[in-house]
């Protein structure tokens, strides 16, 4: 069995200032988004709409605000509502951890709606651009989880070549390195699929050549929801929640409406006037 190397979560200490690996993965995620988005707007369907690198910078700012506020509020509401109702001031103690992807997604959706309204752009025009550039950021986040030795997997057969002991879990059980599974599925694989699909003519045009928005966004919701749903079978459920109805985790239940919404958006996008 492999043993988690237990990295020091602090990458660099400068006197009282500590720079954490997890914070650096967020910075890497934002940098990758900017680099990919500035490449994406070179696609004819975006150049025709007058997108500029400066506008991508503003879009990134809106996204950062949305993902931080939404991720924190999502964790509070979806996972530990009773605890935070009893300890309301801890909502602001973000240094203790606690971010939820599904909350971050809702926060980003709200931020993109505000951006689209301010810039007088179509909502799905904005989200189609964002969707292709998000998975690499998700991959960075899962890498940060692995470095921190958190969100470890469920028990695995010790004969599995990549089974890993996470001492942080308080046991010597061999576990699935589920952070790496998520890094590969909802990070790298989803990025490749969306990037290639986003470049295809069919992603933004109907058969008659008219422009359509929303298909890439719909595929993102379906793809992430599906890959996350699969990965959750290998990820240890949160100890304070356990498995819920039908032996599904909270993460899996949150993925169900996400996949349904994505499928409906994809189908609706191709039919709307």
mmCIF file of C-alpha atoms in Angstrom:
data_model
loop_
_atom_site.group_PDB
_atom_site.id
_atom_site.type_symbol
_atom_site.label_atom_id
_atom_site.label_comp_id
_atom_site.label_asym_id
_atom_site.label_seq_id
_atom_site.Cartn_x
_atom_site.Cartn_y
_atom_site.Cartn_z
ATOM 1 C CA UNK A 1 0.000 0.000 0.000
ATOM 2 C CA UNK A 2 1.005 3.577 -0.550
ATOM 3 C CA UNK A 3 1.072 6.063 2.296
ATOM 4 C CA UNK A 4 0.048 9.667 1.851
ATOM 5 C CA UNK A 5 3.238 11.781 2.082
ATOM 6 C CA UNK A 6 1.560 14.276 4.473
ATOM 7 C CA UNK A 7 2.777 17.433 2.818
ATOM 8 C CA UNK A 8 3.204 20.521 4.933
ATOM 9 C CA UNK A 9 0.082 22.564 4.053
ATOM 10 C CA UNK A 10 2.193 25.727 4.240
ATOM 11 C CA UNK A 11 4.140 26.160 1.011
ATOM 12 C CA UNK A 12 6.034 29.258 2.116
ATOM 13 C CA UNK A 13 6.316 31.154 5.394
ATOM 14 C CA UNK A 14 7.504 34.754 5.411
ATOM 15 C CA UNK A 15 7.547 35.765 9.051
ATOM 16 C CA UNK A 16 3.934 35.829 10.255
ATOM 17 C CA UNK A 17 2.643 35.451 6.692
ATOM 18 C CA UNK A 18 1.946 31.881 5.582
ATOM 19 C CA UNK A 19 1.191 30.912 1.997
ATOM 20 C CA UNK A 20 -0.723 27.643 1.830
ATOM 21 C CA UNK A 21 -0.634 25.139 -0.997
ATOM 22 C CA UNK A 22 -4.415 25.242 -1.170
ATOM 23 C CA UNK A 23 -4.332 28.986 -1.728
ATOM 24 C CA UNK A 24 -1.765 28.510 -4.491
ATOM 25 C CA UNK A 25 -4.037 25.990 -6.216
ATOM 26 C CA UNK A 26 -6.774 28.639 -6.249
ATOM 27 C CA UNK A 27 -4.341 31.110 -7.821
ATOM 28 C CA UNK A 28 -3.368 28.489 -10.405
ATOM 29 C CA UNK A 29 -7.052 27.890 -11.138
ATOM 30 C CA UNK A 30 -7.692 31.582 -11.743
ATOM 31 C CA UNK A 31 -4.567 31.880 -13.912
ATOM 32 C CA UNK A 32 -5.566 28.885 -16.031
ATOM 33 C CA UNK A 33 -9.063 30.297 -16.462
ATOM 34 C CA UNK A 34 -7.693 33.610 -17.747
ATOM 35 C CA UNK A 35 -5.264 31.927 -20.143
ATOM 36 C CA UNK A 36 -7.877 29.550 -21.548
ATOM 37 C CA UNK A 37 -10.617 32.178 -21.785
ATOM 38 C CA UNK A 38 -8.383 34.586 -23.705
ATOM 39 C CA UNK A 39 -7.735 31.774 -26.178
ATOM 40 C CA UNK A 40 -11.405 30.859 -26.369
ATOM 41 C CA UNK A 41 -12.488 34.390 -27.335
ATOM 42 C CA UNK A 42 -10.351 34.082 -30.470
ATOM 43 C CA UNK A 43 -12.975 31.650 -31.772
ATOM 44 C CA UNK A 44 -15.046 33.328 -34.554
ATOM 45 C CA UNK A 45 -18.310 33.037 -32.642
ATOM 46 C CA UNK A 46 -16.799 35.199 -29.859
ATOM 47 C CA UNK A 47 -14.784 37.613 -32.004
ATOM 48 C CA UNK A 48 -18.025 38.386 -33.826
ATOM 49 C CA UNK A 49 -19.462 39.442 -30.489
ATOM 50 C CA UNK A 50 -16.520 41.743 -29.719
ATOM 51 C CA UNK A 51 -15.011 39.946 -26.711
ATOM 52 C CA UNK A 52 -11.690 41.379 -25.458
ATOM 53 C CA UNK A 53 -9.036 40.246 -22.939
ATOM 54 C CA UNK A 54 -10.033 43.172 -20.684
ATOM 55 C CA UNK A 55 -13.565 41.832 -20.569
ATOM 56 C CA UNK A 56 -12.196 38.397 -19.603
ATOM 57 C CA UNK A 57 -10.346 40.053 -16.703
ATOM 58 C CA UNK A 58 -13.598 41.571 -15.473
ATOM 59 C CA UNK A 59 -15.369 38.240 -15.940
ATOM 60 C CA UNK A 60 -12.688 36.543 -13.825
ATOM 61 C CA UNK A 61 -13.187 39.087 -11.040
ATOM 62 C CA UNK A 62 -16.934 38.432 -10.986
ATOM 63 C CA UNK A 63 -16.233 34.689 -10.962
ATOM 64 C CA UNK A 64 -13.794 34.903 -8.035
ATOM 65 C CA UNK A 65 -16.361 36.753 -5.927
ATOM 66 C CA UNK A 66 -19.062 34.269 -6.895
ATOM 67 C CA UNK A 67 -17.043 31.123 -6.199
ATOM 68 C CA UNK A 68 -15.806 32.299 -2.785
ATOM 69 C CA UNK A 69 -19.142 33.606 -1.489
ATOM 70 C CA UNK A 70 -21.174 30.809 -3.064
ATOM 71 C CA UNK A 71 -18.761 28.078 -2.027
ATOM 72 C CA UNK A 72 -18.821 29.174 1.588
ATOM 73 C CA UNK A 73 -22.582 29.729 1.789
ATOM 74 C CA UNK A 74 -23.189 26.428 0.009
ATOM 75 C CA UNK A 75 -21.131 24.579 2.614
ATOM 76 C CA UNK A 76 -23.032 26.304 5.403
ATOM 77 C CA UNK A 77 -26.484 25.604 3.938
ATOM 78 C CA UNK A 78 -25.985 22.162 2.366
ATOM 79 C CA UNK A 79 -23.695 20.472 4.860
ATOM 80 C CA UNK A 80 -23.616 21.996 8.376
ATOM 81 C CA UNK A 81 -26.606 24.300 8.692
ATOM 82 C CA UNK A 82 -27.460 23.279 12.279
ATOM 83 C CA UNK A 83 -23.869 23.846 13.421
ATOM 84 C CA UNK A 84 -23.674 27.328 11.923
ATOM 85 C CA UNK A 85 -27.107 28.313 13.204
ATOM 86 C CA UNK A 86 -25.784 27.505 16.672
ATOM 87 C CA UNK A 87 -22.446 29.239 15.956
ATOM 88 C CA UNK A 88 -23.237 32.035 13.465
ATOM 89 C CA UNK A 89 -19.898 33.824 13.785
ATOM 90 C CA UNK A 90 -18.091 30.723 12.501
ATOM 91 C CA UNK A 91 -19.635 31.347 9.085
ATOM 92 C CA UNK A 92 -16.883 33.915 8.600
ATOM 93 C CA UNK A 93 -14.064 31.624 9.831
ATOM 94 C CA UNK A 94 -13.068 30.558 6.323
ATOM 95 C CA UNK A 95 -9.517 29.759 7.477
ATOM 96 C CA UNK A 96 -10.964 26.687 9.199
ATOM 97 C CA UNK A 97 -12.043 25.303 5.830
ATOM 98 C CA UNK A 98 -15.456 24.547 4.427
ATOM 99 C CA UNK A 99 -16.215 25.205 0.753
ATOM 100 C CA UNK A 100 -18.817 23.376 -1.334
ATOM 101 C CA UNK A 101 -18.569 23.019 -5.107
ATOM 102 C CA UNK A 102 -22.318 23.088 -5.682
ATOM 103 C CA UNK A 103 -22.587 26.298 -3.659
ATOM 104 C CA UNK A 104 -19.665 27.746 -5.599
ATOM 105 C CA UNK A 105 -21.429 26.822 -8.842
ATOM 106 C CA UNK A 106 -24.579 28.677 -7.766
ATOM 107 C CA UNK A 107 -22.442 31.640 -6.744
ATOM 108 C CA UNK A 108 -20.719 31.701 -10.133
ATOM 109 C CA UNK A 109 -24.069 31.415 -11.937
ATOM 110 C CA UNK A 110 -25.334 34.440 -9.988
ATOM 111 C CA UNK A 111 -22.116 36.350 -10.726
ATOM 112 C CA UNK A 112 -22.353 35.531 -14.439
ATOM 113 C CA UNK A 113 -25.966 36.715 -14.497
ATOM 114 C CA UNK A 114 -24.892 40.044 -13.001
ATOM 115 C CA UNK A 115 -21.973 40.292 -15.456
ATOM 116 C CA UNK A 116 -24.249 39.545 -18.425
ATOM 117 C CA UNK A 117 -26.752 42.148 -17.262
ATOM 118 C CA UNK A 118 -24.106 44.839 -16.707
ATOM 119 C CA UNK A 119 -22.394 44.144 -20.054
ATOM 120 C CA UNK A 120 -25.668 43.599 -21.933
ATOM 121 C CA UNK A 121 -24.638 40.146 -23.096
ATOM 122 C CA UNK A 122 -26.682 36.975 -23.292
ATOM 123 C CA UNK A 123 -26.510 34.877 -20.112
ATOM 124 C CA UNK A 124 -25.675 31.656 -21.966
ATOM 125 C CA UNK A 125 -23.203 33.495 -24.178
ATOM 126 C CA UNK A 126 -21.271 34.175 -20.977
ATOM 127 C CA UNK A 127 -21.727 30.765 -19.364
ATOM 128 C CA UNK A 128 -20.735 28.900 -22.542
ATOM 129 C CA UNK A 129 -17.421 30.747 -22.454
ATOM 130 C CA UNK A 130 -16.924 30.078 -18.750
ATOM 131 C CA UNK A 131 -17.901 26.392 -18.862
ATOM 132 C CA UNK A 132 -15.007 25.334 -21.088
ATOM 133 C CA UNK A 133 -12.441 27.022 -18.832
ATOM 134 C CA UNK A 134 -13.651 25.870 -15.399
ATOM 135 C CA UNK A 135 -12.617 22.159 -15.268
ATOM 136 C CA UNK A 136 -8.880 22.910 -15.040
ATOM 137 C CA UNK A 137 -9.658 24.995 -11.966
ATOM 138 C CA UNK A 138 -11.568 22.067 -10.497
ATOM 139 C CA UNK A 139 -8.530 19.889 -11.158
ATOM 140 C CA UNK A 140 -6.352 22.368 -9.238
ATOM 141 C CA UNK A 141 -8.760 22.273 -6.313
ATOM 142 C CA UNK A 142 -8.698 18.475 -6.131
ATOM 143 C CA UNK A 143 -4.911 18.561 -6.237
ATOM 144 C CA UNK A 144 -5.049 20.922 -3.268
ATOM 145 C CA UNK A 145 -7.320 18.449 -1.448
ATOM 146 C CA UNK A 146 -4.779 15.696 -2.056
ATOM 147 C CA UNK A 147 -1.872 17.801 -0.833
ATOM 148 C CA UNK A 148 -3.830 18.593 2.335
ATOM 149 C CA UNK A 149 -4.715 14.916 2.782
ATOM 150 C CA UNK A 150 -8.427 15.750 3.060
ATOM 151 C CA UNK A 151 -11.594 14.370 1.444
ATOM 152 C CA UNK A 152 -9.994 10.928 1.314
ATOM 153 C CA UNK A 153 -11.665 7.915 -0.243
ATOM 154 C CA UNK A 154 -13.575 4.945 1.090
ATOM 155 C CA UNK A 155 -11.872 1.732 2.167
ATOM 156 C CA UNK A 156 -10.233 -0.133 -0.728
ATOM 157 C CA UNK A 157 -8.814 -3.605 -1.227
ATOM 158 C CA UNK A 158 -5.225 -3.484 0.027
ATOM 159 C CA UNK A 159 -4.149 -5.310 -3.134
ATOM 160 C CA UNK A 160 -5.176 -2.322 -5.273
ATOM 161 C CA UNK A 161 -1.822 -0.962 -6.542
ATOM 162 C CA UNK A 162 -2.728 2.657 -5.838
ATOM 163 C CA UNK A 163 -4.600 2.084 -2.562
ATOM 164 C CA UNK A 164 -3.348 4.621 -0.053
ATOM 165 C CA UNK A 165 -3.293 5.055 3.712
ATOM 166 C CA UNK A 166 -4.257 8.553 4.849
ATOM 167 C CA UNK A 167 -2.929 8.949 8.405
ATOM 168 C CA UNK A 168 -5.048 12.110 8.683
ATOM 169 C CA UNK A 169 -8.128 9.859 8.686
ATOM 170 C CA UNK A 170 -7.075 8.401 12.044
ATOM 171 C CA UNK A 171 -6.882 4.846 10.714
ATOM 172 C CA UNK A 172 -4.504 2.565 8.851
ATOM 173 C CA UNK A 173 -7.133 1.511 6.325
ATOM 174 C CA UNK A 174 -6.156 1.323 2.684
ATOM 175 C CA UNK A 175 -8.329 3.844 0.860
ATOM 176 C CA UNK A 176 -9.134 5.029 -2.638
ATOM 177 C CA UNK A 177 -7.278 8.282 -3.426
ATOM 178 C CA UNK A 178 -10.609 9.774 -4.494
ATOM 179 C CA UNK A 179 -9.118 13.246 -4.841
ATOM 180 C CA UNK A 180 -7.043 11.919 -7.745
ATOM 181 C CA UNK A 181 -10.095 10.236 -9.269
ATOM 182 C CA UNK A 182 -11.893 13.576 -9.199
ATOM 183 C CA UNK A 183 -8.806 15.355 -10.537
ATOM 184 C CA UNK A 184 -8.840 13.014 -13.526
ATOM 185 C CA UNK A 185 -12.615 12.834 -14.121
ATOM 186 C CA UNK A 186 -14.237 16.169 -13.350
ATOM 187 C CA UNK A 187 -10.965 17.983 -13.957
ATOM 188 C CA UNK A 188 -8.894 16.756 -16.890
ATOM 189 C CA UNK A 189 -11.369 14.507 -18.725
ATOM 190 C CA UNK A 190 -14.221 17.020 -18.471
ATOM 191 C CA UNK A 191 -11.896 19.774 -19.686
ATOM 192 C CA UNK A 192 -10.865 17.807 -22.775
ATOM 193 C CA UNK A 193 -14.468 16.925 -23.636
ATOM 194 C CA UNK A 194 -15.780 20.466 -23.195
ATOM 195 C CA UNK A 195 -12.833 22.125 -24.935
ATOM 196 C CA UNK A 196 -13.212 19.913 -27.997
ATOM 197 C CA UNK A 197 -16.994 20.222 -28.018
ATOM 198 C CA UNK A 198 -16.784 23.999 -27.556
ATOM 199 C CA UNK A 199 -14.608 24.221 -30.671
ATOM 200 C CA UNK A 200 -17.017 22.223 -32.817
ATOM 201 C CA UNK A 201 -19.451 23.996 -35.118
ATOM 202 C CA UNK A 202 -22.391 22.160 -33.585
ATOM 203 C CA UNK A 203 -21.735 23.576 -30.129
ATOM 204 C CA UNK A 204 -22.752 27.086 -31.189
ATOM 205 C CA UNK A 205 -24.697 26.652 -34.432
ATOM 206 C CA UNK A 206 -27.829 24.871 -35.545
ATOM 207 C CA UNK A 207 -28.005 22.923 -38.773
ATOM 208 C CA UNK A 208 -29.222 26.067 -40.581
ATOM 209 C CA UNK A 209 -26.132 28.001 -39.429
ATOM 210 C CA UNK A 210 -27.856 30.285 -36.913
ATOM 211 C CA UNK A 211 -26.013 30.917 -33.649
ATOM 212 C CA UNK A 212 -27.265 29.180 -30.511
ATOM 213 C CA UNK A 213 -26.034 29.538 -26.943
ATOM 214 C CA UNK A 214 -26.438 27.165 -24.017
ATOM 215 C CA UNK A 215 -25.333 23.793 -25.320
ATOM 216 C CA UNK A 216 -21.843 23.979 -23.834
ATOM 217 C CA UNK A 217 -23.287 25.088 -20.484
ATOM 218 C CA UNK A 218 -25.757 22.212 -20.526
ATOM 219 C CA UNK A 219 -23.032 19.696 -21.330
ATOM 220 C CA UNK A 220 -20.909 21.045 -18.481
ATOM 221 C CA UNK A 221 -23.712 20.471 -15.973
ATOM 222 C CA UNK A 222 -24.368 16.949 -17.253
ATOM 223 C CA UNK A 223 -20.669 16.054 -17.478
ATOM 224 C CA UNK A 224 -19.665 17.362 -14.086
ATOM 225 C CA UNK A 225 -22.743 15.904 -12.427
ATOM 226 C CA UNK A 226 -22.099 12.475 -13.943
ATOM 227 C CA UNK A 227 -18.372 12.370 -13.147
ATOM 228 C CA UNK A 228 -18.898 13.660 -9.608
ATOM 229 C CA UNK A 229 -21.726 11.155 -9.052
ATOM 230 C CA UNK A 230 -19.373 8.313 -10.065
ATOM 231 C CA UNK A 231 -16.452 9.608 -7.979
ATOM 232 C CA UNK A 232 -18.650 9.855 -4.892
ATOM 233 C CA UNK A 233 -18.880 6.049 -4.804
ATOM 234 C CA UNK A 234 -15.147 6.061 -3.976
ATOM 235 C CA UNK A 235 -15.103 9.108 -1.696
ATOM 236 C CA UNK A 236 -15.698 8.801 2.031
ATOM 237 C CA UNK A 237 -18.996 10.494 2.917
ATOM 238 C CA UNK A 238 -18.825 13.402 5.327
ATOM 239 C CA UNK A 239 -18.756 11.940 8.838
ATOM 240 C CA UNK A 240 -21.422 14.346 10.100
ATOM 241 C CA UNK A 241 -23.817 13.356 7.291
ATOM 242 C CA UNK A 242 -22.998 9.808 6.238
ATOM 243 C CA UNK A 243 -25.033 8.279 3.441
ATOM 244 C CA UNK A 244 -28.537 9.563 2.848
ATOM 245 C CA UNK A 245 -31.568 8.025 1.110
ATOM 246 C CA UNK A 246 -30.823 5.180 -1.339
ATOM 247 C CA UNK A 247 -27.300 5.018 0.145
ATOM 248 C CA UNK A 248 -26.303 8.102 -1.800
ATOM 249 C CA UNK A 249 -24.100 10.868 -0.436
ATOM 250 C CA UNK A 250 -25.078 14.527 -0.234
ATOM 251 C CA UNK A 251 -22.749 15.194 -3.168
ATOM 252 C CA UNK A 252 -24.588 12.638 -5.291
ATOM 253 C CA UNK A 253 -28.009 14.018 -4.414
ATOM 254 C CA UNK A 254 -26.856 17.519 -5.354
ATOM 255 C CA UNK A 255 -25.635 16.166 -8.701
ATOM 256 C CA UNK A 256 -29.044 14.788 -9.673
ATOM 257 C CA UNK A 257 -30.816 18.137 -10.262
ATOM 258 C CA UNK A 258 -27.595 19.402 -11.836
ATOM 259 C CA UNK A 259 -27.635 16.665 -14.489
ATOM 260 C CA UNK A 260 -31.376 17.063 -15.124
ATOM 261 C CA UNK A 261 -31.010 20.836 -15.517
ATOM 262 C CA UNK A 262 -28.045 20.374 -17.868
ATOM 263 C CA UNK A 263 -29.925 17.946 -20.102
ATOM 264 C CA UNK A 264 -32.929 20.277 -20.272
ATOM 265 C CA UNK A 265 -30.758 23.302 -21.074
ATOM 266 C CA UNK A 266 -28.928 21.417 -23.830
ATOM 267 C CA UNK A 267 -32.174 20.264 -25.418
ATOM 268 C CA UNK A 268 -33.857 23.675 -25.022
ATOM 269 C CA UNK A 269 -30.887 25.548 -26.483
ATOM 270 C CA UNK A 270 -31.148 23.733 -29.789
ATOM 271 C CA UNK A 271 -34.862 24.408 -30.135
ATOM 272 C CA UNK A 272 -35.395 27.961 -28.926
ATOM 273 C CA UNK A 273 -35.902 30.814 -31.382
#
